[in-house]
């Protein structure tokens, strides 16, 4: 039986890992969130790691409020980067492989083809900068780690674009949604399955490796909203607008499609098409 520590387990990804756990009887999960293990407290981490033994640590904890991070860059940095240093140091002491999540927002969005792991990073927001600093902490302090950058995460758990659209679409006759930011939605359940399949499969190689994972396909937020309404039978009209017509605090990349060849080649993980996963989540929400 392998023991997996899941931090930040009450978020979207953590909740999906919990929902999938029954499908992985060889794993025993230890779930923590800020109340059980506040990752900004290095002593608490060290005490926790002295008391408990794990075979893997999946770090789902993060500061994910992209616009709020513009006003709270230090808090974002503390949660998205400093805690990664604390956790990786604790993991390295006991030689525990560390699985960490990062974001497409480490890129500036000026690419014209899907970003691969070797493409230059240049975040255009405080959130992106803090997540990039988290990646660097993992590279600097982890003995063995897998960092997975993902994009446009959603789930039936937590707050996300899909749930916001469902709520607003039922309240309003028309909604304006931006069409000039292009990327790929990722169902957190698909990402959770990919992570657990990686951990169930071949031995993780020593060192720190970087991967990209999202669902398959390329769309804009406008297309995403249209699909959510179409699949849910919501008759709200979607008006396509440019990003400059919807001012927000944080700048987002215009193009943030991720190339997933490396993770597919190394681990043969499943990468469902975004619309298939969306249909599945809408069904879950209906029930
Ligand atoms: N959401 C996206 O669109 C997206 C896109 C790309 C990448 N990612 C990355 O994917 C990963 C998972 O994202 P997610 O959407 O599942 O995140 P999420 O739903 O925001 O969950 C993060 C969890 O971490 C907890 N947390 C915050 N500070 C903590 C602390 N000091 N100690 C322990 N736990 C703490 C949060 O608690 P509170 O809720 O109480 O703060 C929350 O339960 C993150 O690394 C994120 O950066 C997300």
CSV table of C-alpha atoms and ligand atoms in Angstrom, one decimal, residues 8-14 33-34 37-40 59-64 79 83 101-104 127 131 150-153, ligand 1:
chain,number,residue,atom,x,y,z
A,8,UNK,CA,-4.8,21.8,-0.5
A,9,UNK,CA,-7.2,18.8,-0.8
A,10,UNK,CA,-10.4,20.9,-0.5
A,11,UNK,CA,-9.8,22.6,-3.9
A,12,UNK,CA,-10.9,21.5,-7.3
A,13,UNK,CA,-8.1,19.1,-8.0
A,14,UNK,CA,-7.9,17.8,-4.4
A,33,UNK,CA,-6.0,21.5,3.7
A,34,UNK,CA,-5.1,24.8,5.4
A,37,UNK,CA,-1.7,21.7,7.6
A,38,UNK,CA,-1.1,25.4,6.8
A,39,UNK,CA,1.8,25.2,4.4
A,40,UNK,CA,3.0,28.7,5.2
A,59,UNK,CA,0.6,19.5,-3.7
A,60,UNK,CA,-2.8,20.9,-4.8
A,61,UNK,CA,-2.6,23.9,-2.5
A,62,UNK,CA,-2.4,27.3,-4.2
A,63,UNK,CA,-3.4,30.9,-4.3
A,64,UNK,CA,-5.5,30.9,-7.4
A,79,UNK,CA,1.5,30.5,-0.9
A,83,UNK,CA,5.4,27.0,0.6
A,101,UNK,CA,0.9,21.9,-10.3
A,102,UNK,CA,1.7,25.0,-12.2
A,103,UNK,CA,0.0,27.1,-14.9
A,104,UNK,CA,-0.2,28.2,-18.5
A,127,UNK,CA,-0.2,35.1,-10.2
A,131,UNK,CA,3.6,30.2,-9.9
A,150,UNK,CA,-2.2,22.9,-16.6
A,151,UNK,CA,-4.8,25.4,-17.9
A,152,UNK,CA,-8.4,26.7,-17.5
A,153,UNK,CA,-9.2,24.2,-14.7
B,1,LIG,N1,-7.9,27.0,-11.4
B,1,LIG,C1,-7.3,27.1,-12.6
B,1,LIG,O1,-7.9,27.6,-13.6
B,1,LIG,C2,-5.9,26.7,-12.7
B,1,LIG,C3,-5.3,26.8,-14.0
B,1,LIG,C4,-4.0,26.4,-14.1
B,1,LIG,C5,-3.3,25.9,-13.1
B,1,LIG,N2,-3.9,25.8,-11.9
B,1,LIG,C6,-3.1,25.2,-10.7
B,1,LIG,O2,-3.6,23.9,-10.4
B,1,LIG,C7,-3.5,23.6,-9.0
B,1,LIG,C8,-4.9,23.2,-8.5
B,1,LIG,O3,-5.8,24.3,-8.7
B,1,LIG,P1,-7.3,24.3,-8.1
B,1,LIG,O4,-8.1,25.1,-9.0
B,1,LIG,O5,-7.6,22.9,-7.6
B,1,LIG,O6,-7.0,25.2,-6.8
B,1,LIG,P2,-8.1,25.7,-5.7
B,1,LIG,O7,-9.4,25.1,-6.0
B,1,LIG,O8,-8.0,27.1,-5.5
B,1,LIG,O9,-7.6,24.9,-4.4
B,1,LIG,C9,-6.4,25.3,-3.7
B,1,LIG,C10,-6.6,24.8,-2.3
B,1,LIG,O10,-5.4,25.2,-1.6
B,1,LIG,C11,-5.8,25.7,-0.3
B,1,LIG,N3,-4.8,26.5,0.3
B,1,LIG,C12,-4.6,27.9,0.1
B,1,LIG,N4,-3.6,28.3,0.9
B,1,LIG,C13,-3.2,27.2,1.6
B,1,LIG,C14,-2.2,27.0,2.7
B,1,LIG,N5,-1.5,28.0,3.1
B,1,LIG,N6,-2.0,25.8,3.2
B,1,LIG,C15,-2.8,24.8,2.7
B,1,LIG,N7,-3.7,24.9,1.8
B,1,LIG,C16,-3.9,26.1,1.2
B,1,LIG,C17,-7.1,26.5,-0.6
B,1,LIG,O11,-7.8,26.8,0.5
B,1,LIG,P3,-8.7,28.1,0.5
B,1,LIG,O12,-9.8,27.9,-0.6
B,1,LIG,O13,-9.2,28.2,1.9
B,1,LIG,O14,-7.8,29.2,0.1
B,1,LIG,C18,-7.8,25.4,-1.6
B,1,LIG,O15,-8.5,24.5,-0.8
B,1,LIG,C19,-2.9,24.9,-8.4
B,1,LIG,O16,-1.6,24.8,-8.3
B,1,LIG,C20,-3.2,26.0,-9.4
B,1,LIG,O17,-2.3,27.1,-9.4
B,1,LIG,C21,-5.2,26.1,-11.7
